[in-house]
XYZ file of C-alpha atoms in Angstrom:
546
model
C 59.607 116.772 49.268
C 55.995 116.856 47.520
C 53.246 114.846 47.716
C 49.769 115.129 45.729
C 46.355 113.778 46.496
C 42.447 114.215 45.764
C 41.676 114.417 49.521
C 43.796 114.721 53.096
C 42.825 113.481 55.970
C 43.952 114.901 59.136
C 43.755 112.128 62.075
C 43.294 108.604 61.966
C 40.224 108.388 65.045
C 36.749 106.762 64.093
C 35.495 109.670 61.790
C 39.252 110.126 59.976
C 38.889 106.521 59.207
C 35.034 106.394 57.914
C 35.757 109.463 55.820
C 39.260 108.297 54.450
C 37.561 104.578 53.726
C 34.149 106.079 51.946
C 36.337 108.621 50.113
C 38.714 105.985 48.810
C 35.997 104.089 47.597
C 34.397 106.441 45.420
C 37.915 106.642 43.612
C 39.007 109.453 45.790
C 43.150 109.045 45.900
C 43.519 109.712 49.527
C 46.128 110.619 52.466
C 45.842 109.694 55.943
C 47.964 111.316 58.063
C 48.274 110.468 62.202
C 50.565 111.957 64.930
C 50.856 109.243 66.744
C 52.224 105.305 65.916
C 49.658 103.924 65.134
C 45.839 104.770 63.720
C 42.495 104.666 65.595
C 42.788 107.794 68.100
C 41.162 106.184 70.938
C 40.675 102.936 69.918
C 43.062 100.786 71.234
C 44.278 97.122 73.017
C 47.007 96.221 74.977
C 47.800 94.617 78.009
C 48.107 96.870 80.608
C 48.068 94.866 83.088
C 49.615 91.260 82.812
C 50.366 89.100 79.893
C 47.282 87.826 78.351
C 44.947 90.485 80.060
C 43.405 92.623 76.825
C 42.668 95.533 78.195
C 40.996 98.411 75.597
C 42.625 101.238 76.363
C 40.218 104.334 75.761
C 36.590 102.823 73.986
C 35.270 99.484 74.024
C 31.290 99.616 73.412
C 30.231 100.379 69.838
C 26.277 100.423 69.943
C 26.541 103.853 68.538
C 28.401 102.305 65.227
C 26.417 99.511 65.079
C 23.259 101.540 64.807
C 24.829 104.494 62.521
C 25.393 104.783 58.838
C 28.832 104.778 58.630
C 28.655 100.946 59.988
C 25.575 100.226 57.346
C 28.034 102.040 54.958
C 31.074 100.231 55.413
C 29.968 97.185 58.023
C 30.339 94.186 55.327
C 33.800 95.279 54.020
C 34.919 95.686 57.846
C 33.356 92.072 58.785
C 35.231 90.640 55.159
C 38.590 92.363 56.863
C 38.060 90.233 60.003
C 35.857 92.266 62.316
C 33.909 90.459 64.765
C 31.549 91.422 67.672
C 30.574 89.724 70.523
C 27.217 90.899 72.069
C 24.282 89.727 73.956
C 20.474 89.173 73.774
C 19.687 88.926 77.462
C 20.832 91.363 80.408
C 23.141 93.883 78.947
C 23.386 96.903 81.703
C 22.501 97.132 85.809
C 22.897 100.554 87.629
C 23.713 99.619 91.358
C 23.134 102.403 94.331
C 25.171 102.527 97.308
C 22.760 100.821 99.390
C 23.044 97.839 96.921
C 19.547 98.617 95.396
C 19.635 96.780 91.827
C 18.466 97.801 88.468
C 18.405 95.655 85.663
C 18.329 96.734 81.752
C 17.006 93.972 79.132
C 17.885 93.752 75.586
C 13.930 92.582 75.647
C 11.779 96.062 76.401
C 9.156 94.070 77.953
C 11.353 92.440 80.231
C 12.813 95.783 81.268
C 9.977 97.603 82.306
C 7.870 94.692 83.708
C 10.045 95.169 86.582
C 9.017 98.754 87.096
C 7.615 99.231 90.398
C 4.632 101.570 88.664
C 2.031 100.122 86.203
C 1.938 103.365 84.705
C 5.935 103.595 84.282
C 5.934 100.412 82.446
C 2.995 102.407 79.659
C 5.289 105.356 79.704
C 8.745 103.895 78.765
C 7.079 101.305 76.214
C 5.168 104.193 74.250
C 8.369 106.272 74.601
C 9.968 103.632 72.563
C 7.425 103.181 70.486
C 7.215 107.032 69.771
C 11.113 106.954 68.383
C 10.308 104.116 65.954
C 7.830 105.630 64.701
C 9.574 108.696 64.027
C 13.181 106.850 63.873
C 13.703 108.169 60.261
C 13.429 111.436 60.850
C 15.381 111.301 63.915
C 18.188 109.335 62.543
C 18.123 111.715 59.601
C 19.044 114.651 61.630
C 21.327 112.664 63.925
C 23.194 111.602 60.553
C 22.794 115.002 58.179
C 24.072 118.057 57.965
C 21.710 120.234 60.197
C 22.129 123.982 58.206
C 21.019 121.982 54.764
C 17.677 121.528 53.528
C 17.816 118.315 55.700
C 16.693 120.228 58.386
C 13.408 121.067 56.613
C 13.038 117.866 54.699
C 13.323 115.662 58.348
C 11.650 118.385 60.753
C 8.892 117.946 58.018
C 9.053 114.344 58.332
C 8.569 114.624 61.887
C 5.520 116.585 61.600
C 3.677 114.272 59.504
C 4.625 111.273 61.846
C 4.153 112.562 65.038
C 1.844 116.076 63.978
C 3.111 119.317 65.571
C 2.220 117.712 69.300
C 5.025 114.954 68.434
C 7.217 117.317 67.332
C 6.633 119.891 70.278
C 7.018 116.902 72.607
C 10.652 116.468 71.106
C 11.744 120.053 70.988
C 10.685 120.069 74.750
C 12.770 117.147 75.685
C 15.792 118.369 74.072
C 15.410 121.506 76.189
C 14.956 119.093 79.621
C 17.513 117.598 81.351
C 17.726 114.134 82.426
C 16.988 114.558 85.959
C 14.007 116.638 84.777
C 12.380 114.412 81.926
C 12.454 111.009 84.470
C 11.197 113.165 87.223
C 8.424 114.795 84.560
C 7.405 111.567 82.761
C 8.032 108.968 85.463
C 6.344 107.872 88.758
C 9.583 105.689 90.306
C 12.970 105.541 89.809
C 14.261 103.207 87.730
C 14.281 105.192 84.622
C 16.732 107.543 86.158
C 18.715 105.311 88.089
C 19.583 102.961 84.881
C 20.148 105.845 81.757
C 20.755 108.860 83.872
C 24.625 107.564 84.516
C 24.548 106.637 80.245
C 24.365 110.421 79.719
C 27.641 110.690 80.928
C 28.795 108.773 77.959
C 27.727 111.503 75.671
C 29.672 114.189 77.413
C 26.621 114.950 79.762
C 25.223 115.480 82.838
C 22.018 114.482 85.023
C 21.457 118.953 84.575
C 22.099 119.445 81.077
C 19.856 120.380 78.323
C 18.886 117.432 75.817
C 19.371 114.764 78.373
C 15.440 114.466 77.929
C 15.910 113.861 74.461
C 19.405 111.429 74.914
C 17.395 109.547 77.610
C 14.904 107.789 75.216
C 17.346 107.683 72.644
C 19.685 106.042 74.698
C 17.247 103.019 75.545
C 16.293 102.514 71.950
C 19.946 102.458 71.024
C 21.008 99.842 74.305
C 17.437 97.324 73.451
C 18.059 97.599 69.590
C 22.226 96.614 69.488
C 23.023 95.937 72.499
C 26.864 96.836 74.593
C 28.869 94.798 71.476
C 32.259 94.344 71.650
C 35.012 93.613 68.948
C 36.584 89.958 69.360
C 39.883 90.269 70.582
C 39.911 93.586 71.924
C 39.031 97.006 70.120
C 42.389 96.922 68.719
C 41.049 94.548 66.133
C 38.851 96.715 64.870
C 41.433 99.346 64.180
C 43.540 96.024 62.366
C 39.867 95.399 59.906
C 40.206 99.218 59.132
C 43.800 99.387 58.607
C 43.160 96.379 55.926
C 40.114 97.892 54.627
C 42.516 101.485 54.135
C 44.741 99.234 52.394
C 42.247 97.368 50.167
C 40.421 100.673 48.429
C 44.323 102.273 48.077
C 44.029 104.591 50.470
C 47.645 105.743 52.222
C 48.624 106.117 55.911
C 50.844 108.248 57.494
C 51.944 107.507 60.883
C 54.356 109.422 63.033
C 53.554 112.539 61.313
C 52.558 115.744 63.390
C 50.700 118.086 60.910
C 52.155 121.773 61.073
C 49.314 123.965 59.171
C 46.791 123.653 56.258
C 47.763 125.515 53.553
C 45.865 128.102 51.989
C 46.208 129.478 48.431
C 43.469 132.142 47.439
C 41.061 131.560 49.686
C 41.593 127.612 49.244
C 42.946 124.306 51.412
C 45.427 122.973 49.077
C 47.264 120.567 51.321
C 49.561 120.421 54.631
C 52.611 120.994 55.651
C 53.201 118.315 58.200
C 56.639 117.082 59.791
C 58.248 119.258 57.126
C 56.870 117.597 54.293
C 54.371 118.999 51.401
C 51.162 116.777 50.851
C 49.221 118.859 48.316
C 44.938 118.520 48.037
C 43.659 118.509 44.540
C 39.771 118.586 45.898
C 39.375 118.845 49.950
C 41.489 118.509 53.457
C 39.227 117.107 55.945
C 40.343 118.023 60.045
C 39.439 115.772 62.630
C 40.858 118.056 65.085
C 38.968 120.760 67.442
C 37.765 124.296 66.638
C 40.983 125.545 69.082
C 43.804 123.505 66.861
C 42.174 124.347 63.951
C 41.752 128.310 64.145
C 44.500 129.043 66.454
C 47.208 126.584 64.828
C 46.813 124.888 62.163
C 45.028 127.766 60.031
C 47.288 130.614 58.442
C 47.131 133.971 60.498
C 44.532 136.341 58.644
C 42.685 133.145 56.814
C 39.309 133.760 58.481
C 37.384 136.594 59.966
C 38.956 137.178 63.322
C 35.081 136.698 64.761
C 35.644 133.105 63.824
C 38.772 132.763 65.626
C 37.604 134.288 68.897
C 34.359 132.128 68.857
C 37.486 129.062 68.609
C 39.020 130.344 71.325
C 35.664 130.670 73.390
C 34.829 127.070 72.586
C 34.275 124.861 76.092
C 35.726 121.451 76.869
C 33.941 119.701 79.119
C 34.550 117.259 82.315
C 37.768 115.036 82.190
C 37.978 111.451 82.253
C 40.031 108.889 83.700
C 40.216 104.638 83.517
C 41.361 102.053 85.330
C 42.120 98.769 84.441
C 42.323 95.687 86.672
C 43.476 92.452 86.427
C 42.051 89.657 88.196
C 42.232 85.658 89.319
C 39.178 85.446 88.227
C 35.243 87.015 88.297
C 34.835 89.374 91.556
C 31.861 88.279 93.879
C 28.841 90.415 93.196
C 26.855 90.902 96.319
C 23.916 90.567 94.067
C 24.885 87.205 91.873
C 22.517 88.570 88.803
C 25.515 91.162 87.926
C 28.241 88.446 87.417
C 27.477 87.552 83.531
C 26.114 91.446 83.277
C 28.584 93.425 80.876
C 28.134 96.617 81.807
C 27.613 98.622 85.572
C 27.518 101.883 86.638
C 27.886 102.232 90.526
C 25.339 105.059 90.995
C 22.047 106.243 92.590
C 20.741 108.069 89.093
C 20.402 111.834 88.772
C 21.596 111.870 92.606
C 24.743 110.871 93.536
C 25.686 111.137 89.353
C 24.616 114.946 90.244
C 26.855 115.785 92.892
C 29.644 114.221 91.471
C 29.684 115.872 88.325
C 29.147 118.808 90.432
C 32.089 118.330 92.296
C 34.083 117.437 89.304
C 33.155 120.583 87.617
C 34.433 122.777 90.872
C 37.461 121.061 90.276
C 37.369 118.742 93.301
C 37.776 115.229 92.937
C 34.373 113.551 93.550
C 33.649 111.527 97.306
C 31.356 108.800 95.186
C 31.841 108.711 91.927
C 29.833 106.883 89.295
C 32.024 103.754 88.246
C 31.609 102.242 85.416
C 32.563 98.689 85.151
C 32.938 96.844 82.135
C 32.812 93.180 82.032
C 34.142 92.456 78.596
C 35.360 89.116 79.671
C 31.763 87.867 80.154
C 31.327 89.013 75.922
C 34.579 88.371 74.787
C 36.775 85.341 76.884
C 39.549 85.066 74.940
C 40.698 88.573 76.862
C 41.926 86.880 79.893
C 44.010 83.525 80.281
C 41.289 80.585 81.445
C 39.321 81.361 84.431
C 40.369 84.916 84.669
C 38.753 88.107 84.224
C 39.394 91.507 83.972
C 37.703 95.354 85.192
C 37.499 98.356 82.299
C 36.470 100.911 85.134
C 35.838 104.350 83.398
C 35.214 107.714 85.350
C 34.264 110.614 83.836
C 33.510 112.881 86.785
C 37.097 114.282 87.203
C 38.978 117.421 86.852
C 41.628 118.075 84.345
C 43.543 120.349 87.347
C 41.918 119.279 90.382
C 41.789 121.953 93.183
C 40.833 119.981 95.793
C 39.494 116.704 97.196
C 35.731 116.309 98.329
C 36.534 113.825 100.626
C 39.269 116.112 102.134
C 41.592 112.871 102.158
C 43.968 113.246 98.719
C 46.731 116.002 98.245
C 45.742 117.379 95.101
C 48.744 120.224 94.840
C 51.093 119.063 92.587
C 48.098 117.638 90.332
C 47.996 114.578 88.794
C 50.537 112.751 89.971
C 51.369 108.887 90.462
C 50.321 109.219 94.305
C 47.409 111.022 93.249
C 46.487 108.640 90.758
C 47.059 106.053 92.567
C 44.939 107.137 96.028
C 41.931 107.905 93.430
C 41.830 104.571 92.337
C 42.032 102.995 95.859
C 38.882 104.924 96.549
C 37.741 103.483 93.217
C 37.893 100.184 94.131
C 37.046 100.107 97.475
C 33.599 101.745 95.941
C 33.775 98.731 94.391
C 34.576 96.449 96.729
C 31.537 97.869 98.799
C 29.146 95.689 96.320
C 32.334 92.614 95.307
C 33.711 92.011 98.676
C 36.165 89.367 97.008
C 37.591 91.971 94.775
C 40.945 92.893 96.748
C 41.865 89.198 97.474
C 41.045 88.640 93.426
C 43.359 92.080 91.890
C 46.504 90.955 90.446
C 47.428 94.189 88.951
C 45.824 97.927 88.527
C 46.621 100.587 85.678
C 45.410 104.039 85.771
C 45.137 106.235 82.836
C 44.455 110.029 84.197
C 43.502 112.583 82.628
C 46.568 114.381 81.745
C 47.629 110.887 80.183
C 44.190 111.447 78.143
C 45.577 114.657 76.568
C 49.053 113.945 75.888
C 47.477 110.929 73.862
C 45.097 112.396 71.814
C 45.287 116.507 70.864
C 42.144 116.309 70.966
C 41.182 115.733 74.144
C 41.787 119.058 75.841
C 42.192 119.158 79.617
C 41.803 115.832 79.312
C 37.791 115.669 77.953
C 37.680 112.946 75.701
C 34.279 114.435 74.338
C 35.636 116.931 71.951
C 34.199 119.378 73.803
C 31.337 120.635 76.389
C 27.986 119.134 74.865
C 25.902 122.092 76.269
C 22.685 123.083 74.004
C 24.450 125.939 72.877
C 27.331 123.829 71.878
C 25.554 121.037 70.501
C 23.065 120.824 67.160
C 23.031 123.595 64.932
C 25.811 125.481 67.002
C 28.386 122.610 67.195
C 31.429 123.285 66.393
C 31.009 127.487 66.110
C 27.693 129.704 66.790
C 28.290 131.358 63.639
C 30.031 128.452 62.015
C 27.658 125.147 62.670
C 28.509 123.440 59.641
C 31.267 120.636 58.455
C 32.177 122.778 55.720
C 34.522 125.732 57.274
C 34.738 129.337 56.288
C 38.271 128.446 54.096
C 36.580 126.503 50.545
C 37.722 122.717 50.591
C 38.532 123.207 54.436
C 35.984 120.402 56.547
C 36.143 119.625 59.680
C 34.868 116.675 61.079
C 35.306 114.624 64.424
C 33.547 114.901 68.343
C 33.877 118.509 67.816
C 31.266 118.566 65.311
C 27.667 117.422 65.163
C 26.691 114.998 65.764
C 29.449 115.151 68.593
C 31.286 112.489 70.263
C 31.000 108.579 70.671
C 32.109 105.722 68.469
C 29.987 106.299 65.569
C 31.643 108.012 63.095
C 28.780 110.195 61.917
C 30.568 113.175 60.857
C 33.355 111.253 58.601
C 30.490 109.843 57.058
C 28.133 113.140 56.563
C 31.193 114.711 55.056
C 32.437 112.169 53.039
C 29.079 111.844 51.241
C 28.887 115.240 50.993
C 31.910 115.197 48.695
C 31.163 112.083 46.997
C 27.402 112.438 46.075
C 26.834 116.044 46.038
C 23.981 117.856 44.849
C 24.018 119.675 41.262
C 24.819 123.119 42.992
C 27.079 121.495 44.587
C 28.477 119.664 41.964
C 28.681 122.674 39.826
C 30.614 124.934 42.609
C 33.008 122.388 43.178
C 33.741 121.531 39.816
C 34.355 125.349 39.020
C 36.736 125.860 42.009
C 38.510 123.091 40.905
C 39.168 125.001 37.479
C 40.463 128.130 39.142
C 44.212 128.369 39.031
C 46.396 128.380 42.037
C 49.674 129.362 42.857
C 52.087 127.412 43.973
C 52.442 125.721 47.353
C 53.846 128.315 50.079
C 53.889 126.839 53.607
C 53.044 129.956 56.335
């Protein structure tokens, strides 16, 4: 069997579905092909729990798609096809410390820093702020372009003339700071650290890695401007406005199909073999996979310089994740009342105890304390939990994918991640919990726990279980993400992209690099217009799966 289309798309997560969407719509005739069931990678509802507890399996928050341009792109059509968010305007995130110290975060920047403890920390943050939207274009143009382009010039340039070459100094020197080292630099308390430092966890980092200076800031500007929204009945629906959307601009979906290999003819991507089956590519095969499954599998042997293959076998995955989800009677019994309508809290001390534990983690132990965080979609979104109820996303991301040991010294770890294992972690979980919602025990109807090994055999992509696409260590990140020598959507193989967490600008629910890539191909420049329009007149051969 033979199939033919302008453009493949290799997996259905957020960036698959942007690019598939944007390509279809600029009369692309497109493919969409998914391993698993059903589309959306890790986008997902179900109940997990009981009947009529929604639980998102995987994401829930989409700030970073709300503030990108695939959502300014594509946002109306979605909201036509039935998307809906709930958000709010008022309290939207709390860190709370062991010793049940409280930090609030406002939608309102005002509000957030007037309860800084230091005069001169409430100055600081505010003209941080102030700094990024003042430079916000340039910023969001290198967040959202391709960085070895003349973008890079064009927005550096841009940040020059905003900011002069202090401004832009001041930038390259956060990116090269850590989190733990920019609050301690810039501020005189703690409350900086102790409410973003756990957030840098959601972008694959730690409170000791590069660029946390620069994700920091950029975190807060993201969290005051849009907010911890989440999609009306579950994240699932989201995946159901796509899935229409797909279906609207003619776009086709493939579930259930595993792709084999990209095929290569003369130097070209001309389609995939996948579950046996031919789909040929007139103009471009876009990968949302990682550098690994795309150099060492899915690639021909001999199709790129063996340099680029070893660099894809020396790429790093990062930390592993796990979730829990719990369903209760109804809300638990903060010991501080404010955090009952608060959507979002991470259980942690800041650069601290979110130090050690991702520390510990990355020895391979399981962490004594981790940082929790606890989503409270119900207090968004009630029609997730029958009347009166509620419900616990708790998400850790401090875990090993083969844990060698316990910190605590209290968990056999030997046979890895088993049920009992899985099942003690989350005790200590919740009874980490249950230090700050004494209630909570007496309230929990039911517990699921997704590990990490539950994580990879999901989604390919998530490699010993790191649902980040990857380490997102400076050298890894920017102009070096996906490959050193490779730091570019467009791959080595002409018509071959690859897109996804693996590639810049990395992971989270934003679909950047669907986007970059499938504007790349739609509006190109004249060079690039010409080029493509002269490969396209080449003659091929014939289809010959390898």
């Amino acid at each position: 069997m033979s199939d033919e289309a302008d453009a493949v798309v290799v997996g259905s997560g957020i960036n698959g579905l942007v690019a598939a969407v944007e390509l279809a719509r600029a009369g692309w005739s497109v493919v969409l092909v998914e391993r698993n069931q059903e589309i959306g990678g890790f986008i997902a509802t179900e109940e997990r729990t009981r009947p009529g507890y929604l639980h998102d399996t995987y994401s829930s928050w989409h700030p970073l798609f709300l503030s990108g341009p695939a959502y300014a792109s594509l946002g109306e059509q979605l909201h036509r096809h039935g998307l809906e968010y709930r958000n709010t305007d008022e309290w939207a995130t709390a860190s709370v410390a062991a010793d049940g110290r409280t930090t609030l975060f406002h939608r309102d920047p005002e509000r957030t820093a007037a309860a800084f403890e230091h005069s001169a920390d409430r100055s600081t943050y505010l003209a941080a702020l102030a700094f990024l939207g003042e430079n916000f274009g340039s910023i969001g143009g290198l967040m959202g372009s391709e960085l070895r382009s003349p973008a890079l010039v064009r927005y550096s340039a841009g940040l020059v003339r905003t900011g002069g070459r202090h401004g832009a100094e001041r930038l390259l020197r956060s990116m090269a700071t850590s989190g733990r080292g920019y609050t301690r630099r810039e501020y005189r308390g703690d409350e900086v650290d102790h409410l973003l430092v756990p957030w840098l966890l959601h972008a694959g980092l730690s409170p000791d890695h590069a660029s946390g200076g620069l994700m920091i800031p950029l975190l807060a500007a993201t969290l005051h401007g849009f907010g911890v929204p989440v999609v009306v009945g579950g994240a699932g629906q989201f995946v159901v406005a796509f899935r229409a959307l797909l279906d609207s601009v003619g776009a086709r979906v493939e579930t259930g199909t595993r792709v084999e290999r990209i095929l290569v003819e003369e130097g070209r991507a001309t389609g995939v073999l996948a579950d046996g089956k031919v789909i040929r590519a007139r103009r471009a095969v876009l990968a949302s996979v990682t550098p690994t499954a795309l150099y060492d599998d899915l690639l021909p042997h001999g199709t790129v310089a063996p340099a680029i293959v070893e660099e894809a076998r020396r790429f790093r995955y990062g930390r592993a994740a796990m979730q829990i989800h719990v369903a209760l009677s109804g809300p638990i019994g903060w010991r501080d009342e404010r955090l009952r309508m608060i959507p979002l809290v991470h259980l942690s001390d800041g650069s601290g105890s979110t130090g050690i534990a991702c520390a510990e983690a990355e020895a391979g132990l399981l962490p004594r304390r981790p940082t929790v965080v606890v989503g409270q979609q119900y207090v968004l979104d009630p029609s997730r939990v029958p009347p009166g109820a509620a419900a616990l996303w708790l998400q850790l991301q401090e875990v090993p994918y083969a844990p060698r040991g316990d910190a605590a010294g209290e968990l056999d770890t030997t046979s890895g991640w088993t049920p009992a294992l899985a099942q003690g972690y989350a005790e200590r979980v919740l009874n980490q919990l249950a230090e700050h919602a004494p209630d909570l025990h007496d309230r929990t109807l039911a517990v699921d726990v997704i590990t990490p090994t539950d994580l990879a055999a999901y989604n390919p992509n998530a490699v010993d279980g790191d649902p980040y696409g990857g380490s997102a260590d400076l050298d890894q990140s920017y102009l070096w993400r996906p490959l050193p020598s490779s730091g570019r959507h467009a791959t080595p193989v002409s018509g071959l992209w690859q897109i996804g967490a693996s590639t810049h600008p990395g992971a989270g629910l934003g679909g950047g690099s669907g986007h970059i890539v499938a504007k790349a191909l739609t509006e190109p420049g004249r060079f690039a217009r010409l080029s493509q329009q002269l490969s396209e007149r080449m003659p091929r051969r014939p289809s010959i799966p390898s």
